[in-house]
Amino acid sequence: MSSATAGERSLIIQNQEHKPRSKTRRNFKMLKFISSILWKQASLQIANARQHTVWLFDNTAYQRVTPKSLGQGRPAWRVEVVACVFEKDSRKDTSKFVATIADLIGLDGEIGTERETRHKITRRLRPFLYQTAPAHTMVIEIPLSDDSIQLRQIGPTDSNGISSQTVDLCSRHLADGTRIRSYLRGWEGEVSMDTVFAGPEGWLLISDIDDTIKYTMTSEPTGILRTTFVESARPIRGTPQLYFHIQRQLVPMWFYLSASPYNLYPFLREFIYTYFTPGTLMLRESSWMDVGSFIRSFTTYTMEYKVNNMERLHRSFPKRQVLCIGDSTQKDPEAYAEIYRRHPTWVKAILIRKVTDVPHLEGKNSPERFRTAFKEIPENVWTVFEEPEEVYQVVDRLSQSIL
């Protein structure tokens, strides 16, 4: 073997001299990495009833069918658990926000006395002004049978105080359509979530909320404020009866996909449970710093948001048949058309309510808008209607598989 030249020797020496430094840097980085993990673990806290307010969102369990699971009999159930954690008694001074909303909507006798109205605005505003609780965990009790309860740790919450994670239920015996109620451990039954188990086949309904089934006036900023913070939630005339007919004819799994912020979850859940078939609410994880950004949260990037969430539903329920219902105020026609183009055998029908009880919608209600949105999509797939009674026959045809 030939000896190294002077240049080579100097290079070797130089490399050897740098090795301890490189090792030192690696050790320092490793120590820093381990320290960061230990710090994060030490900073995690368990949510407790004395200091925190917790919401658990109702959800729908599904079976992930894979080649491996097919060889094991019925696939195990999975469910996405969404929880929100807030600091108790952390509300900011609401007077500024209440005054702003009251000025914008214009207090009048139609919505009660000024004192009553301001009290209602304050109550509805509170979920928006809670301080979120990041880096918190919790444990839920999931009753999978009369004598079996699974414990699952949820979290940690992110910077918005939200935790969203998929939980494997490790159970195969529960039947399609089963409904259970899980509780937050250690909270004496105060916080719960309902889970319905949906098998891989059957119908699935995706419904918008605002101006599809609930009167919101999303095209009018003051209308959004009045219907969200002041007025009682009102269903669109005839929609509760239509949805009851859909439930009777198709028996679908229900998903309410809305661009409304997640802070409205208790308000919207109560509305749906009062007038419609309960289901999973899919709401936007958005925050706002002023009234203007709150209004924009209803109307910006709604198509992308809805398409992304419908893709998630397709991954969980690829074999289900889907009915989509929305309205003309925002981007529902375009969003539903896009998901049909991606999965034409999945989406069986699209129903769009043409909103005529809100001003300044001439362009959004024009035939040209709908023709453009549904370009190259078969006409028997999409229907634009004004009154819910007009689409009963569409639902009946779906139930008979004539479409």
XYZ file of C-alpha atoms in Angstrom:
403
model
C 0.000 0.000 0.000
C 1.492 3.355 -0.959
C 2.068 5.967 1.694
C 0.007 9.148 1.770
C 1.417 12.273 0.202
C 1.975 15.423 2.243
C -1.215 16.916 0.880
C -3.140 13.773 1.682
C -1.584 13.611 5.160
C -2.591 17.196 5.860
C -6.127 16.399 4.727
C -6.253 13.343 6.971
C -4.946 15.311 9.927
C -7.422 18.081 9.232
C -10.294 15.609 9.177
C -9.061 13.969 12.358
C -8.855 17.341 14.059
C -12.445 18.104 13.098
C -13.899 14.800 14.279
C -14.005 15.687 17.990
C -15.739 18.968 17.153
C -18.279 17.202 14.931
C -18.926 14.645 17.660
C -19.311 17.434 20.189
C -21.840 19.167 17.979
C -23.753 15.921 17.529
C -23.749 15.309 21.274
C -24.947 18.853 21.881
C -27.753 18.491 19.342
C -28.766 15.153 20.842
C -28.765 16.637 24.349
C -30.822 19.578 23.114
C -33.292 17.211 21.422
C -33.680 15.045 24.542
C -34.076 18.145 26.710
C -36.806 19.485 24.441
C -38.692 16.187 24.712
C -38.380 16.156 28.490
C -39.512 19.792 28.655
C -42.541 19.074 26.484
C -43.465 16.061 28.589
C -43.053 18.065 31.777
C -45.198 20.891 30.391
C -48.155 18.631 29.572
C -51.063 18.929 31.973
C -54.233 16.942 32.549
C -57.453 18.888 32.044
C -59.538 19.041 35.212
C -63.087 20.123 35.994
C -62.008 22.814 38.445
C -59.856 24.765 35.985
C -61.114 23.836 32.529
C -64.102 23.662 30.223
C -63.989 20.714 27.800
C -66.101 19.909 24.754
C -66.166 16.460 23.172
C -67.613 16.411 19.651
C -70.071 13.690 18.655
C -68.559 11.434 16.000
C -68.997 8.462 13.678
C -66.964 5.265 13.930
C -65.921 3.468 10.751
C -64.230 0.244 9.712
C -60.996 0.520 7.780
C -61.222 -2.277 5.227
C -57.760 -3.438 4.121
C -56.513 -6.690 2.542
C -55.056 -7.639 5.932
C -58.311 -6.969 7.809
C -60.309 -9.043 5.319
C -58.399 -12.110 6.437
C -59.279 -11.430 10.079
C -63.049 -11.400 9.732
C -64.948 -8.207 10.494
C -62.563 -5.188 10.585
C -62.032 -3.343 13.868
C -63.678 0.023 14.447
C -61.895 3.380 14.409
C -63.133 6.844 15.316
C -61.797 10.390 15.165
C -62.116 12.020 18.584
C -62.173 15.824 18.654
C -61.864 17.656 21.972
C -61.567 21.355 22.843
C -60.118 22.582 26.131
C -60.537 26.115 27.509
C -59.444 27.839 30.697
C -62.335 28.499 33.065
C -63.038 32.099 34.071
C -60.587 33.295 31.422
C -63.023 35.374 29.406
C -61.828 38.725 28.223
C -63.895 41.832 28.769
C -66.864 41.269 26.472
C -68.256 44.798 26.642
C -66.247 46.041 23.642
C -67.349 43.137 21.439
C -70.959 43.352 22.616
C -71.047 47.078 21.875
C -69.568 46.550 18.392
C -72.092 43.862 17.457
C -74.993 45.821 18.948
C -74.019 48.891 16.918
C -73.635 46.909 13.692
C -76.967 45.113 13.881
C -78.873 48.117 15.233
C -80.878 47.282 18.330
C -84.612 47.487 17.816
C -87.787 46.249 19.435
C -88.064 43.292 17.039
C -85.327 41.428 18.879
C -86.317 42.390 22.415
C -85.261 45.145 24.752
C -81.719 46.466 24.578
C -80.878 44.836 27.901
C -82.221 41.439 26.782
C -80.381 41.648 23.482
C -77.047 42.601 25.032
C -77.387 39.736 27.511
C -78.007 37.278 24.662
C -75.034 38.626 22.688
C -72.817 38.253 25.759
C -73.902 34.640 26.289
C -73.334 33.671 22.645
C -69.958 35.441 22.545
C -68.447 33.606 25.500
C -67.183 30.525 23.596
C -65.257 32.856 21.275
C -63.509 34.642 24.116
C -62.444 31.687 26.233
C -58.681 31.350 26.575
C -57.602 28.117 24.912
C -55.592 25.542 26.866
C -52.724 24.089 24.787
C -50.674 21.035 25.838
C -53.470 19.406 27.828
C -54.494 15.764 27.851
C -57.565 13.912 29.078
C -58.844 10.354 29.365
C -62.166 9.175 27.960
C -64.143 6.102 28.994
C -65.565 4.225 25.993
C -68.220 1.602 26.882
C -67.931 -1.070 24.202
C -70.208 -3.580 25.943
C -72.145 -4.011 29.187
C -69.045 -5.139 31.062
C -66.197 -3.621 29.046
C -64.910 -0.049 29.179
C -61.881 1.106 27.231
C -59.758 3.977 28.502
C -58.130 6.168 25.883
C -55.850 9.149 26.429
C -56.680 12.109 24.198
C -54.284 14.934 23.434
C -52.217 16.892 23.856
C -54.190 19.865 22.584
C -52.615 22.192 20.037
C -52.164 25.959 20.256
C -55.903 26.419 19.604
C -56.790 24.130 22.503
C -57.967 21.428 20.082
C -57.064 17.751 19.969
C -58.055 15.635 16.980
C -56.861 12.057 16.797
C -57.938 8.696 15.464
C -58.614 6.057 18.105
C -58.579 2.313 17.402
C -61.435 0.819 19.387
C -60.043 -2.733 19.189
C -63.545 -4.123 18.919
C -65.221 -6.061 16.132
C -68.481 -7.207 17.723
C -70.450 -3.925 17.603
C -73.077 -3.834 14.855
C -73.634 -1.193 12.201
C -75.946 1.497 13.616
C -74.946 0.973 17.254
C -74.827 4.181 19.299
C -72.789 4.603 22.487
C -72.018 7.487 24.836
C -68.480 7.985 26.133
C -67.514 10.150 29.091
C -64.563 12.209 30.201
C -62.958 10.278 33.038
C -63.056 12.000 36.406
C -65.699 14.564 35.427
C -68.705 12.758 36.955
C -70.571 12.478 33.663
C -70.531 16.206 32.943
C -68.739 15.880 29.581
C -69.711 13.251 27.017
C -69.794 12.432 23.310
C -72.092 10.223 21.265
C -70.602 7.791 18.752
C -72.613 6.060 16.047
C -71.057 3.040 14.308
C -71.320 3.129 10.517
C -70.449 0.095 8.430
C -68.739 0.375 5.045
C -71.926 0.217 2.957
C -75.197 2.132 2.812
C -76.016 5.811 2.357
C -74.099 8.819 3.639
C -75.498 12.350 3.659
C -73.304 15.457 3.567
C -75.250 18.603 4.405
C -74.267 22.216 4.709
C -75.881 24.142 7.583
C -75.966 27.904 6.984
C -78.771 28.860 4.578
C -79.215 25.203 3.631
C -81.085 24.110 6.753
C -80.534 27.104 9.072
C -81.482 30.692 8.328
C -78.135 32.564 8.540
C -77.973 35.136 5.702
C -74.294 34.434 5.016
C -74.230 36.925 2.136
C -75.085 39.793 4.514
C -72.530 40.665 7.260
C -75.174 42.105 9.575
C -77.348 39.077 8.850
C -74.601 36.734 10.064
C -74.261 38.737 13.281
C -78.005 38.881 13.963
C -78.660 35.188 13.317
C -75.548 34.052 15.200
C -75.539 36.260 18.285
C -79.077 37.580 18.716
C -81.887 35.648 17.068
C -83.050 32.156 17.944
C -81.824 29.576 15.442
C -84.523 28.946 12.827
C -84.695 26.106 10.307
C -85.365 26.837 6.645
C -89.037 26.200 6.034
C -89.715 22.620 5.005
C -86.186 21.300 5.584
C -86.919 19.371 8.814
C -89.676 17.498 6.955
C -87.393 16.870 3.958
C -84.616 15.508 6.169
C -87.090 13.296 8.014
C -88.147 11.929 4.618
C -84.500 11.283 3.708
C -83.949 9.482 7.001
C -86.991 7.290 6.411
C -86.144 6.490 2.781
C -82.342 6.167 2.825
C -81.398 5.715 6.523
C -78.052 7.455 5.915
C -75.179 8.354 8.182
C -75.394 12.118 8.733
C -72.513 14.569 8.397
C -73.096 18.305 8.756
C -70.172 20.009 7.008
C -70.049 23.732 7.713
C -67.520 26.546 7.373
C -68.754 27.945 10.698
C -66.028 28.237 13.373
C -65.779 25.456 15.948
C -66.720 27.920 18.717
C -70.328 27.553 17.528
C -70.403 23.807 18.228
C -72.762 23.890 21.269
C -75.084 26.352 19.499
C -75.256 24.345 16.254
C -75.465 20.984 18.001
C -78.515 22.134 19.954
C -80.093 23.416 16.734
C -79.574 20.121 14.888
C -80.755 17.988 17.795
C -83.899 20.135 18.005
C -84.930 20.026 14.340
C -82.950 17.353 12.469
C -81.451 13.882 12.672
C -78.335 14.005 14.884
C -75.020 13.460 13.161
C -71.369 14.442 13.112
C -70.644 18.177 12.906
C -67.534 19.088 10.939
C -66.632 22.692 11.748
C -63.761 24.970 10.888
C -60.787 25.190 13.244
C -60.458 28.938 12.853
C -60.020 31.758 15.323
C -60.781 35.457 14.939
C -59.492 38.637 16.493
C -62.265 41.037 15.450
C -65.796 41.038 14.075
C -64.583 41.453 10.493
C -62.442 38.316 10.564
C -65.318 36.409 12.173
C -67.605 37.288 9.252
C -64.908 36.383 6.723
C -64.530 32.946 8.330
C -67.969 32.062 6.928
C -67.099 33.031 3.377
C -63.374 32.604 2.601
C -61.773 29.441 1.186
C -64.959 27.486 1.821
C -64.590 25.369 -1.315
C -61.100 24.139 -0.436
C -62.142 23.500 3.154
C -65.188 21.448 2.159
C -63.466 19.456 -0.580
C -60.648 18.497 1.804
C -63.119 17.294 4.424
C -65.158 15.356 1.882
C -61.955 13.628 0.796
C -61.493 12.553 4.410
C -65.006 11.116 4.409
C -64.275 9.279 1.175
C -61.203 7.670 2.734
C -63.312 6.458 5.670
C -66.404 5.430 3.678
C -65.310 4.717 0.080
C -68.117 2.202 -0.540
C -71.006 4.295 0.749
C -73.412 6.077 -1.595
C -73.451 9.825 -1.035
C -76.128 12.512 -1.227
C -74.824 16.108 -0.981
C -77.097 19.011 -0.016
C -76.080 22.675 -0.018
C -77.151 26.132 -1.144
C -76.256 28.902 -3.569
C -74.918 31.547 -1.158
C -71.317 30.321 -1.128
C -69.335 27.620 -2.974
C -71.433 24.506 -2.349
C -72.197 23.893 -6.063
C -68.526 24.129 -7.003
C -67.344 22.047 -4.025
C -69.845 19.249 -4.620
C -69.124 19.294 -8.353
C -65.407 18.923 -7.642
C -65.880 15.945 -5.334
C -68.138 14.328 -7.959
C -65.461 14.749 -10.625
C -62.940 13.071 -8.344
C -65.276 10.252 -7.248
C -68.165 9.923 -9.725
C -69.234 6.495 -8.463
C -69.326 7.735 -4.854
C -71.590 10.801 -5.199
C -75.038 9.756 -6.400
C -76.907 13.073 -6.196
C -76.373 16.771 -5.443
C -79.192 19.042 -4.253
C -78.657 22.820 -4.213
C -81.139 25.180 -2.565
C -81.421 28.400 -4.564
C -81.632 31.025 -1.828
C -84.239 33.627 -2.757
C -84.973 35.126 0.668
C -81.638 36.978 0.879
C -80.923 40.067 -1.281
C -78.154 40.571 -3.853
C -77.837 36.955 -4.999
C -78.775 37.446 -8.643
C -75.359 36.374 -9.909
C -75.060 33.387 -7.589
C -78.572 32.248 -8.518
C -78.143 32.627 -12.267
C -78.577 29.559 -14.499
C -75.161 30.314 -16.002
C -73.498 29.936 -12.591
C -74.994 26.466 -12.112
C -74.221 25.376 -15.685
C -70.601 26.424 -15.205
C -70.289 24.755 -11.805
C -71.749 21.462 -13.036
C -70.151 21.466 -16.470
C -69.860 17.932 -17.902
C -71.667 16.444 -14.892
C -74.801 14.453 -15.861
C -77.960 16.493 -15.390
C -79.665 13.672 -13.505
C -77.000 13.983 -10.770
C -77.622 17.610 -9.743
C -80.823 19.480 -8.942
C -81.382 23.138 -8.082
C -84.539 23.801 -6.065
C -86.265 26.621 -4.214
C -88.774 24.701 -2.088
C -87.879 21.427 -0.313
C -91.021 19.762 -1.647
C -89.495 19.874 -5.132
C -86.854 17.226 -4.344
C -88.893 14.561 -2.561
C -89.095 12.657 -5.832
C -85.297 12.722 -6.165
C -84.982 11.100 -2.744
C -87.602 8.513 -3.675
C -85.710 7.627 -6.866
C -82.488 7.257 -4.890
C -84.161 4.874 -2.466
C -85.338 2.778 -5.406
C -81.924 2.946 -7.134
C -83.503 4.247 -10.343
C -81.017 7.083 -10.898
